[in-house]
XYZ file of C-alpha atoms in Angstrom:
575
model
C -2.604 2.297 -67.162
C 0.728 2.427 -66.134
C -0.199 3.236 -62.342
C -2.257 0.633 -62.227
C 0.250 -1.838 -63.761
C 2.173 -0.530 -60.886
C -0.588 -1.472 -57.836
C -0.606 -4.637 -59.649
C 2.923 -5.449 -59.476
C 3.111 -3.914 -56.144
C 0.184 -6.634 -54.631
C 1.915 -9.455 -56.429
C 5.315 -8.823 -54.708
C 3.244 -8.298 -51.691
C 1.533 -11.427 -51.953
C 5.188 -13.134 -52.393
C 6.397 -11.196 -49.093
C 3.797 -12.227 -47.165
C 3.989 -16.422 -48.156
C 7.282 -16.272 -47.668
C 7.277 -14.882 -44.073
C 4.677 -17.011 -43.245
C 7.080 -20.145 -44.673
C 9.754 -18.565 -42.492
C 7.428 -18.278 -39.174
C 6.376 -22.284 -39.810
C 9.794 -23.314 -40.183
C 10.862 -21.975 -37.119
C 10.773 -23.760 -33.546
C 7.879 -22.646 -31.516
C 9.195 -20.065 -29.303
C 8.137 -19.843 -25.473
C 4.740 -18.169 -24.841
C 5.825 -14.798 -23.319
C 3.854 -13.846 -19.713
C 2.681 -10.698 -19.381
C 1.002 -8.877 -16.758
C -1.353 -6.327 -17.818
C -1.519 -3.311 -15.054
C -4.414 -0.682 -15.498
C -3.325 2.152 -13.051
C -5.039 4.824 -12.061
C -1.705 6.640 -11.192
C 0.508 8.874 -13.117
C 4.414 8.096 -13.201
C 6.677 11.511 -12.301
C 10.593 10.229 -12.383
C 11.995 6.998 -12.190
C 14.642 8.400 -10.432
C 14.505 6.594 -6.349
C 16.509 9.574 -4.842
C 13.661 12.222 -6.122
C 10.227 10.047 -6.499
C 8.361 10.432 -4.136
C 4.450 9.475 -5.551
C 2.509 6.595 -5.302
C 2.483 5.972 -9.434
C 6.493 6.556 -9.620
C 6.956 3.459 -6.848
C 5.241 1.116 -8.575
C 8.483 0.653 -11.793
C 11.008 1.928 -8.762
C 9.598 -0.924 -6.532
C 9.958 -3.639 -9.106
C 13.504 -2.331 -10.874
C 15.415 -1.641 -7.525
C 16.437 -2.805 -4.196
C 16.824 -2.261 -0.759
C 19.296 -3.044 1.606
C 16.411 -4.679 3.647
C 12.769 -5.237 2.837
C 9.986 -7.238 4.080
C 8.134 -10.239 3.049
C 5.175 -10.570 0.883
C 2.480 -10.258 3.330
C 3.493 -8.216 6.283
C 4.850 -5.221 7.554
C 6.012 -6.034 10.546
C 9.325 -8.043 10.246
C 12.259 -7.565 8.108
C 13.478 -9.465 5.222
C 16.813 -9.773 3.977
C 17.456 -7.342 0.446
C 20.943 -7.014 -1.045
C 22.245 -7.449 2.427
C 21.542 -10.289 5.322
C 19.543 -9.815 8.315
C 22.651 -10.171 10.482
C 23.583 -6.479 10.646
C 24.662 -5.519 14.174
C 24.658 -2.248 16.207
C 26.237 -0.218 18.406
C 26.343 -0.232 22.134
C 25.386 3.579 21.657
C 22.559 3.251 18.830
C 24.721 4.705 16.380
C 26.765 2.531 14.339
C 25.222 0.115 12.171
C 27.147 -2.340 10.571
C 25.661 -4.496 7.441
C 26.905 -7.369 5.152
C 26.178 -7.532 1.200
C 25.006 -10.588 -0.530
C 28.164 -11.475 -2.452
C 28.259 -11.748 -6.583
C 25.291 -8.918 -7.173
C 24.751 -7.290 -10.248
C 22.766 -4.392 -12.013
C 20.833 -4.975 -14.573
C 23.425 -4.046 -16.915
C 26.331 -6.743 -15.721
C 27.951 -3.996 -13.691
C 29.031 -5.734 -9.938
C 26.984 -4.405 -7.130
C 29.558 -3.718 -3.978
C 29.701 -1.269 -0.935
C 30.964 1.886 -2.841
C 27.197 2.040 -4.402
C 25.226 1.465 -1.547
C 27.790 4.698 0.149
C 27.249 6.585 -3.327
C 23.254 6.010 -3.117
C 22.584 7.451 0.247
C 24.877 10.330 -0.130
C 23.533 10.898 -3.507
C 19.963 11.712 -1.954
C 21.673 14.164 1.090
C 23.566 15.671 -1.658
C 20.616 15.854 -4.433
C 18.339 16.824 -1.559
C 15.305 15.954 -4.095
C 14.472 19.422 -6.033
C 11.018 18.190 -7.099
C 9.817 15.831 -4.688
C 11.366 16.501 -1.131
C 11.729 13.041 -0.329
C 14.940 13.313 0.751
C 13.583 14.156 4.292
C 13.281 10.665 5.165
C 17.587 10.216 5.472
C 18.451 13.956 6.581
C 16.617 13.116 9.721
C 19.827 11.082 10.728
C 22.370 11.120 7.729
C 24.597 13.391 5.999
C 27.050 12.578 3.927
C 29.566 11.599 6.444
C 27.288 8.715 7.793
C 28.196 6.058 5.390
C 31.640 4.554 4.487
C 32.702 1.330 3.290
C 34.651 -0.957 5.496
C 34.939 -3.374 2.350
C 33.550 -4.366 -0.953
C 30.765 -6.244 1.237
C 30.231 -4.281 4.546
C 28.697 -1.153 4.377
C 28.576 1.019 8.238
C 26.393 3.717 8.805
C 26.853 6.299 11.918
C 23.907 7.952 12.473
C 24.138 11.835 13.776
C 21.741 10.938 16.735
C 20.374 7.948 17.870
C 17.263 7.433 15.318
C 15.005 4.075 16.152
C 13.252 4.366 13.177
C 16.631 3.795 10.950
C 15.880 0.302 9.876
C 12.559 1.204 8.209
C 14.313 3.895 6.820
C 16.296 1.818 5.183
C 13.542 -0.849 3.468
C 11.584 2.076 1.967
C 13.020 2.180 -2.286
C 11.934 5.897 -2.447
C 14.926 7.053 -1.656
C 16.666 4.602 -0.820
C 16.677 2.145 -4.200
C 20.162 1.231 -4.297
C 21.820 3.205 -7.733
C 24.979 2.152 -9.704
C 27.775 4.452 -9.047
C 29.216 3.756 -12.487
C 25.942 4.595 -14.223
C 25.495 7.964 -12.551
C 28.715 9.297 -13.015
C 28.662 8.621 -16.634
C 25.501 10.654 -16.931
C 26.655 13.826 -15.343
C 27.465 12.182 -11.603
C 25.900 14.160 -8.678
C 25.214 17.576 -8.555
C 23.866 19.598 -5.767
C 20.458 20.196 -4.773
C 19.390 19.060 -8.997
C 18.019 16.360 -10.697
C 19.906 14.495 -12.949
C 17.750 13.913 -16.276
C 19.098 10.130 -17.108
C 18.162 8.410 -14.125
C 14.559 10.540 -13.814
C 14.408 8.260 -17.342
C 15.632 5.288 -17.007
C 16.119 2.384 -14.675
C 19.780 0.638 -14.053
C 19.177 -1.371 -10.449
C 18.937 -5.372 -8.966
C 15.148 -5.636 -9.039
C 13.899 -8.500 -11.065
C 12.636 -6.249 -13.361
C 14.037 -3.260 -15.613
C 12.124 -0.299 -17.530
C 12.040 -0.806 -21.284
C 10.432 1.460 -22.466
C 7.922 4.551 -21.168
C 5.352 6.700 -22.775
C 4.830 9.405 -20.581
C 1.484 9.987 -19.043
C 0.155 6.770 -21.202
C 2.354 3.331 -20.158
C 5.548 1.988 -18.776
C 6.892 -1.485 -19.977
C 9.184 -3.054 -17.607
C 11.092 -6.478 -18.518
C 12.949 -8.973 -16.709
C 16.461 -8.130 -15.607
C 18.683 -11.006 -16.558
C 21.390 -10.582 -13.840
C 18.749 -10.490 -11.189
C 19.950 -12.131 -7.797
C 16.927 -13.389 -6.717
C 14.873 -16.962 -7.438
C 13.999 -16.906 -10.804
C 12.958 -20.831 -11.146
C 9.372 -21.511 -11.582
C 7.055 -18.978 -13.941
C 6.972 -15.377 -13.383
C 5.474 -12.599 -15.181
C 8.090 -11.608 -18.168
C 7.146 -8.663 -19.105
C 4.756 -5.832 -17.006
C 2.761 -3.450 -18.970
C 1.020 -0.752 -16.425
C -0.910 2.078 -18.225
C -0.843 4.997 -16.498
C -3.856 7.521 -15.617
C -6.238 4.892 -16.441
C -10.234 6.277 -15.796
C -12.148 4.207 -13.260
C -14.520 3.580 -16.222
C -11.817 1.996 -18.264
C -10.784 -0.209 -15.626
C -14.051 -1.480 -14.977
C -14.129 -2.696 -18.751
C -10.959 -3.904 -18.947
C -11.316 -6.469 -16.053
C -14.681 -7.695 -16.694
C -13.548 -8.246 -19.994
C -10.240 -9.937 -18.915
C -8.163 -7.965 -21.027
C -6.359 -6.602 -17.039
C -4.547 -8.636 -15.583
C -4.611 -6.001 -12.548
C -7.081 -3.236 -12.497
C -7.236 -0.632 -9.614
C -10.969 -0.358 -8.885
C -12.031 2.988 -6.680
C -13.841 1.757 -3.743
C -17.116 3.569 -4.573
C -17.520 1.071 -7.265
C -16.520 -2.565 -6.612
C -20.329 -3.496 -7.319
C -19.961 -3.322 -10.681
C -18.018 -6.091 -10.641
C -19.777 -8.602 -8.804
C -20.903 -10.714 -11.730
C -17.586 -10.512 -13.725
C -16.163 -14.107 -14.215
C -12.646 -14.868 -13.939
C -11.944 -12.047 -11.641
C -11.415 -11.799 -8.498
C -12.215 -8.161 -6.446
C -8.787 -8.599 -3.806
C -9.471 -6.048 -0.859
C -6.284 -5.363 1.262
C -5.829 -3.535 4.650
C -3.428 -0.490 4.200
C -2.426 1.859 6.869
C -3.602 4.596 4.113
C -5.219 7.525 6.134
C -7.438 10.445 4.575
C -7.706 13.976 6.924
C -9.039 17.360 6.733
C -6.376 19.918 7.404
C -7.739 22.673 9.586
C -6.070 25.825 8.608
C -5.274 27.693 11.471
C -3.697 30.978 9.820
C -6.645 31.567 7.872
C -7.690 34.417 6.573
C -11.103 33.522 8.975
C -9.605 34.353 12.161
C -12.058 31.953 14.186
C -10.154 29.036 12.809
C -7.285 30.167 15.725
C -9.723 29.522 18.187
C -9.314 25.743 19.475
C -12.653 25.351 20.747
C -13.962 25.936 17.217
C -11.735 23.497 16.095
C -13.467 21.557 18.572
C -16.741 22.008 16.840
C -15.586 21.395 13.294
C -14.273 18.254 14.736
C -17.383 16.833 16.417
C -19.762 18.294 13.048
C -17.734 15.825 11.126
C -20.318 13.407 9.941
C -17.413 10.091 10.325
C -20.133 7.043 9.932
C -21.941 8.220 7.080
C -18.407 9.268 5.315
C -17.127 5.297 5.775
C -20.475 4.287 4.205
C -21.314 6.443 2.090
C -18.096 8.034 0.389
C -15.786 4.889 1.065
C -18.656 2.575 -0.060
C -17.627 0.975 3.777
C -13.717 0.157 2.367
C -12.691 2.451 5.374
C -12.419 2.432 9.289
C -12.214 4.636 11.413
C -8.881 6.705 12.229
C -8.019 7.498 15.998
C -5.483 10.054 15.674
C -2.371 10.830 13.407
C -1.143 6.985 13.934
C -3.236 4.398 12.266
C -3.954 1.251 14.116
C -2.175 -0.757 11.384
C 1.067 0.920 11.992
C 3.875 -0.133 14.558
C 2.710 0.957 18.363
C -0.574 2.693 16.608
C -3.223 0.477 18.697
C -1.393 1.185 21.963
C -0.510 4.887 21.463
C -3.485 5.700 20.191
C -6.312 3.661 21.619
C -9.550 4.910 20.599
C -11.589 7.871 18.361
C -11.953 10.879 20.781
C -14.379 12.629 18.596
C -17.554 11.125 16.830
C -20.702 13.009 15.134
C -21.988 14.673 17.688
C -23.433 17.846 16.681
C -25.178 19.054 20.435
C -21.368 18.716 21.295
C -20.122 20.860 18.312
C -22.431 23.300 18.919
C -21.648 23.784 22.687
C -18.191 23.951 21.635
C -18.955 26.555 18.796
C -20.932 29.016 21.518
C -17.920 27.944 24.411
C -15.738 29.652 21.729
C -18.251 32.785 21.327
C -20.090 32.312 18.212
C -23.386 31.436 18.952
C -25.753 30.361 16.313
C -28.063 33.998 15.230
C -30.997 33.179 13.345
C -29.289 30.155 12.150
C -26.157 31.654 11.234
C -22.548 31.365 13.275
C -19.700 33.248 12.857
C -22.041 36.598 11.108
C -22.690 34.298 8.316
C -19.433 33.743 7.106
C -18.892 30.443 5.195
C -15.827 28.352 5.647
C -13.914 27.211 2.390
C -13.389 23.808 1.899
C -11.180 22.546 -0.566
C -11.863 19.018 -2.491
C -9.721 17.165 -5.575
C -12.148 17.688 -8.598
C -10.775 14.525 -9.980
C -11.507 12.561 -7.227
C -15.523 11.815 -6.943
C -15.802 10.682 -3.822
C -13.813 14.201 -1.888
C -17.324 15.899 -2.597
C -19.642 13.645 -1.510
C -17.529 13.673 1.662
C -17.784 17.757 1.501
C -21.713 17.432 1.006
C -22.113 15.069 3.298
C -20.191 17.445 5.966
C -22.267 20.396 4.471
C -25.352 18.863 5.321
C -24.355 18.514 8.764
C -22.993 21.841 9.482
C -25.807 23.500 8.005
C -27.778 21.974 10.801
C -25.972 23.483 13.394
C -25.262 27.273 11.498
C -21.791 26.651 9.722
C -22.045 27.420 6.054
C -19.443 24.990 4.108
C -18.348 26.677 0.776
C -17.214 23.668 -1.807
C -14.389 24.702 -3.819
C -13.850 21.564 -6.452
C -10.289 22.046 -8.139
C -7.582 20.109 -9.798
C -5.044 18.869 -7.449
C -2.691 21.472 -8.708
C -4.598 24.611 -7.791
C -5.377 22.883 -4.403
C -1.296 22.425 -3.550
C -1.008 26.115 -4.485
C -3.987 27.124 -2.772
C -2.417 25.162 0.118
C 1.037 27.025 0.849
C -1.639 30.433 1.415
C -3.582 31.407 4.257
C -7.015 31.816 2.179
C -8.387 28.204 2.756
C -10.056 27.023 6.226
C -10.606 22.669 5.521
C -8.682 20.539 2.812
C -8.933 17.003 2.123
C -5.574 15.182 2.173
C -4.335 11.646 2.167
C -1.002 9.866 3.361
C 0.187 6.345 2.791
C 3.285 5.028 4.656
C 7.000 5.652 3.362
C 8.179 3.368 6.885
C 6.492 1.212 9.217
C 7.146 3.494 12.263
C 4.729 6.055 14.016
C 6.888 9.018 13.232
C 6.054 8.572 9.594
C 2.762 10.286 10.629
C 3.197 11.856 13.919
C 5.981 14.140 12.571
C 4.313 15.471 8.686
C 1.233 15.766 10.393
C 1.345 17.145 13.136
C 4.974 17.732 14.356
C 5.467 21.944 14.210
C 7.730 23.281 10.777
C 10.093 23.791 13.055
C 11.262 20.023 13.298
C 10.783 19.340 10.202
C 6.253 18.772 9.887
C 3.546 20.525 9.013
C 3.077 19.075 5.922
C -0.112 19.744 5.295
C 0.418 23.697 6.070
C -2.074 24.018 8.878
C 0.624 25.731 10.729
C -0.081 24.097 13.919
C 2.797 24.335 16.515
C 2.641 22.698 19.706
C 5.967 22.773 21.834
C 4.799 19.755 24.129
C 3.747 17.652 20.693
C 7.419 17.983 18.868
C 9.563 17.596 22.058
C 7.286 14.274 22.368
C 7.774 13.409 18.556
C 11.522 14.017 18.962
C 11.755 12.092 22.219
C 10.002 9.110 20.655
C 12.016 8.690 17.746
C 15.288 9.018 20.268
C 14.323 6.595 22.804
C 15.327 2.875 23.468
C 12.562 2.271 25.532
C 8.926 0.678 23.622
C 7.253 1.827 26.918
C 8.530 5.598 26.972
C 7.620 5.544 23.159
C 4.272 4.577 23.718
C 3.531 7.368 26.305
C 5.333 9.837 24.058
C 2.929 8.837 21.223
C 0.214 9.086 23.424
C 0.591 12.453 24.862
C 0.607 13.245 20.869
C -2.896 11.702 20.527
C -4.165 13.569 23.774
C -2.881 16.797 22.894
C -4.706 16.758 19.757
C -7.786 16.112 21.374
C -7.611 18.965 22.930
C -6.842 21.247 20.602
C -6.933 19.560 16.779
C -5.584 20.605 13.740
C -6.604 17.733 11.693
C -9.963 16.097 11.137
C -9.336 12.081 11.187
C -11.760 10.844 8.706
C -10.928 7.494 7.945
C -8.209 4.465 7.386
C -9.472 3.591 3.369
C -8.281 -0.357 2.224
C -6.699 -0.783 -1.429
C -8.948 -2.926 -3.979
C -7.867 -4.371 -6.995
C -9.580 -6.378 -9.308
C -7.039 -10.138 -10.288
C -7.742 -12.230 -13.193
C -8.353 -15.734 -11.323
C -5.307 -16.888 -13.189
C -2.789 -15.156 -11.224
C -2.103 -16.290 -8.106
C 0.271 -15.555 -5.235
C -1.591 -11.834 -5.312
C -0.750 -9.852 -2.379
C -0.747 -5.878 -1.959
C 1.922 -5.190 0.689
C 1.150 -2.183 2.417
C 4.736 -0.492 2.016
C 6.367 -2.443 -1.089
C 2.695 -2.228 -2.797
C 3.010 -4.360 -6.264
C 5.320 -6.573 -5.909
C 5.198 -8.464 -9.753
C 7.917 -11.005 -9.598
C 6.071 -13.050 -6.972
C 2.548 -13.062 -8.716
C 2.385 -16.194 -10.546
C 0.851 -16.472 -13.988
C -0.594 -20.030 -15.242
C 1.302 -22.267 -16.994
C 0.971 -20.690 -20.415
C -0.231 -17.275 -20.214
C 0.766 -15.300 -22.688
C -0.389 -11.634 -23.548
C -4.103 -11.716 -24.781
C -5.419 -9.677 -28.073
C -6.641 -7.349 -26.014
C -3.387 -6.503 -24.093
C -2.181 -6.407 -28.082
C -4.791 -4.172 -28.960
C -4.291 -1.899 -26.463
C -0.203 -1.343 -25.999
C 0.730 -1.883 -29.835
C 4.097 -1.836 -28.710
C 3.570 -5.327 -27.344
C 3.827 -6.425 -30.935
C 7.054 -8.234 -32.252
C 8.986 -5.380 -34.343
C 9.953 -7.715 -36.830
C 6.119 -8.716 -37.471
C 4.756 -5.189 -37.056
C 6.948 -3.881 -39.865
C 6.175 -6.652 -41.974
C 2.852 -5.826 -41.650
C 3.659 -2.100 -42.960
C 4.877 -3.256 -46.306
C 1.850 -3.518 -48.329
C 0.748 0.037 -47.423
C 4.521 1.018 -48.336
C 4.072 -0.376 -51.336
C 0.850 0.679 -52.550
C 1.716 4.268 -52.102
C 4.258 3.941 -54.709
């Protein structure tokens, strides 16, 4: 009796809790629908951290919570825009001295002023941090060290470059690693130390972006907020808050935006079909300079793969149509070489695909290099490896589509599906022969690709560990990033393409566009092909505010104050 006298009492005060909250809530003025923006992402988030990020997932909250010293606008790539300094920088004589002017009255998002000393902290910062876990860093050694940068003032920041670098200015627009970092922040959580991370900013967000990171759940979401000292137009509506869940299946996505509960889905290319009788979404299809290659590993283990000429072969075996249609659902075109068409110069250095699917041509070039097809069988019926992300459907129908057409003239293709993990350590080894890998840009500039891809180790390339070395490729590389001249550029680009022909270490599969499935209500959507998601500028209806099934999904959402009220009666009833 006396424990249930208890629950009784316990309901009754309950009861009382709950009428007068809800007396409280109708008493108050009606506060201002809040706007959020409901991101389902199919990409993980590593650091947070601009001077050591260096994935596609870890932009996204970098992009939106930090800025630039230049960017571009909304809907190209091929112009400048001012950031936290104007357009009217100037430059030396000599190419080497750069001279730029701050906006004036810029803060962080914490109140702290924004002047010269950060931007000079920032860039030595990355030189100096060198970027243990993501090697990003590369992108301001190739002209900076830590002498390069000095304030003249609080407003006017110079750089001196150690060589004359044409690509500088791009350099500078990309926020991975060059998100501009307060210098007060940092040193208060252990300041710079050589060559290491440093575990508060790989956290936590402290920049001039209109947004800032309030909170994330690692491996599951990332809320981001507005920034109240941001320095940019913040009249009109705009998205106040930015939930983006993170590893989100293709399955899940789906759901989610025919359902409406996304705001922004990203929908894998293989199936936008399933969405074309969703209401109130829109599929938005955007042209990225993304490329996707097969590395040809030329220190295998399979000694053939030295030989050029069967290099050759693998190159015209390559079934490219059928990949675009098939595999890419026909969200792809074709690649012509290590620059993509939609880059700066990448139509005019490289003009045109050199190989197609031509297997009598792959076979003459297989039996010009000695291994003739026996009974059906090349190379004494050893079977190349080829390495494909299990995680990522569409890398084996690409392998069994290139199988297929192998088979047909004697090449035996080995799939090996693994996580991405095994494949990167599987990568730095000599015992794989083809791997599938992708690049999107970090600058709008042709060495972004000409030099990972297929520059030599030696000046800094080989990314993808084929081990290709070509002296006449990297003095071009080198000379085209040096010169003034557009012309002499263009020629040194192109005797990149046409070396390659001749003697490839990469299989150019495709250029693949980015798709993304918009509720109708937001408009303004662009994908930029460098910034990506840029939130501030999507604009929500008048109104929005976060749906129950944004709620139901990210509790955390959910007032505090309300969601602990909510607690009390199961409080209570365990008494």
């Amino acid at each position: 009796m006396l424990k249930q006298t208890k629950i009784i009492v316990a309901v009754v005060v309950v009861v009382l809790v709950i009428a007068g909250v809800a007396a409280f809530i109708l008493l108050q003025p009606a506060a201002t629908a809040q706007r959020t923006l409901l991101y389902y992402s199919q990409y993980d988030i590593s650091s947070l951290d601009p001077a050591d990020a260096y994935d596609s997932g870890s932009f996204i909250p970098i992009q939106n919570s930090y800025d630039t010293l230049l960017t571009y606008p909304l809907t190209t790539i091929n112009e400048f825009a001012p950031g936290l300094a104007y357009l009217n920088y100037t430059i030396s004589p000599d190419g080497l001295t750069y001279t730029f002017h701050l906006r004036p009255n810029l803060k962080f998002s914490n109140g702290d002023p924004l002047t010269a000393d950060d931007v000079v902290y920032s860039f030595q910062r990355v030189i100096r941090m060198n970027s243990p876990s993501s090697g990003v860093a590369w992108i301001d050694q190739q002209d900076l060290n830590t002498s390069s940068i000095k304030a003249l003032d609080p407003l006017t920041v110079q750089f001196t470059l150690t060589h004359v670098f044409n690509p500088f200015l791009q350099t500078l627009a990309t926020v991975e690693p060059n998100g501009i970092v307060d210098k007060k922040v940092v040193e208060a959580h252990g300041g710079i130390v050589d060559n290491s991370d440093n575990g508060f900013m790989t956290n936590n967000t402290v920049g001039t972006g209109p947004y800032m990171v309030q909170s994330w759940d690692r491996g599951r979401q990332i809320v981001l907020v507005r920034n109240p000292n941001y320095w940019g137009d913040t009249s009109g509506l705009h998205y106040d808050k930015i939930v983006m869940l993170l590893n989100v299946l293709p399955s899940t996505a789906i759901a989610a935006a025919q359902s409406g509960a996304a705001t922004i889905a990203d929908i894998p290319f293989q199936q936008v079909a399933s969405l074309s009788n969703a209401t109130g979404v829109t599929v938005k299809v955007s042209a990225v300079p993304r490329t996707y290659l097969v590395g040809l590993d030329i220190n295998s283990t399979n000694t053939f793969m030295a030989n050029a000429s069967v290099r050759q072969g693998l190159s015209w075996a390559f079934p490219y149509g059928d990949v675009i249609n098939t595999a890419f659902n026909s969200y792809a075109s074709p690649l012509n070489g290590a620059i993509p068409t939609q880059i700066y110069l990448g139509s005019q250095a490289m003009p045109a695909k050199y190989y197609s699917y031509n297997l009598a041509k792959a076979a003459a070039a297989f039996d010009a290099a000695g291994y003739t097809n026996v009974s059906g069988h090349r190379f004494g019926s050893t079977a190349l490896t080829f390495y494909t992300d299990s995680a990522v459907g569409w890398e084996t129908t690409v392998a069994q589509l290139y199988q297929a057409a192998l088979a047909k003239v004697g090449v035996t293709l080995d799939i090996k599906s693994v996580p991405s993990s095994v494949g990167d350590q599987v990568q730095g080894t000599n015992t794989w022969d083809l791997m599938i890998n992708s690049w999107g840009p970090d600058y709008n500039d042709p060495s972004d690709y000409a030099l990972p891809f297929v520059g030599s180790a030696a000046i800094g390339g080989d990314n993808y560990h084929t081990t290709y070395a070509n002296t006449t490729i990297d003095n071009a590389i080198l000379d085209a990033m040096a010169t003034t001249s557009t012309a002499q550029e263009i020629q040194d680009y192109h005797t990149v393409w046409d070396m390659q022909n001749n003697n490839p270490s990469l299989i150019y599969m495709a250029v693949a566009q980015h798709i993304a499935a918009v509720q109708k209500s937001l408009t303004n959507f662009t994908y930029n092909a460098i910034i990506t998601y840029n939130f501030f500028f999507y604009l929500p209806a008048s109104g929005t505010s976060t749906s129950s099934m944004a709620i139901a999904a990210v509790p955390q959402v959910r007032s505090d104050l309300f969601g602990a009220l909510l607690n009390i009666p199961l409080h209570l009833l365990r008494a």
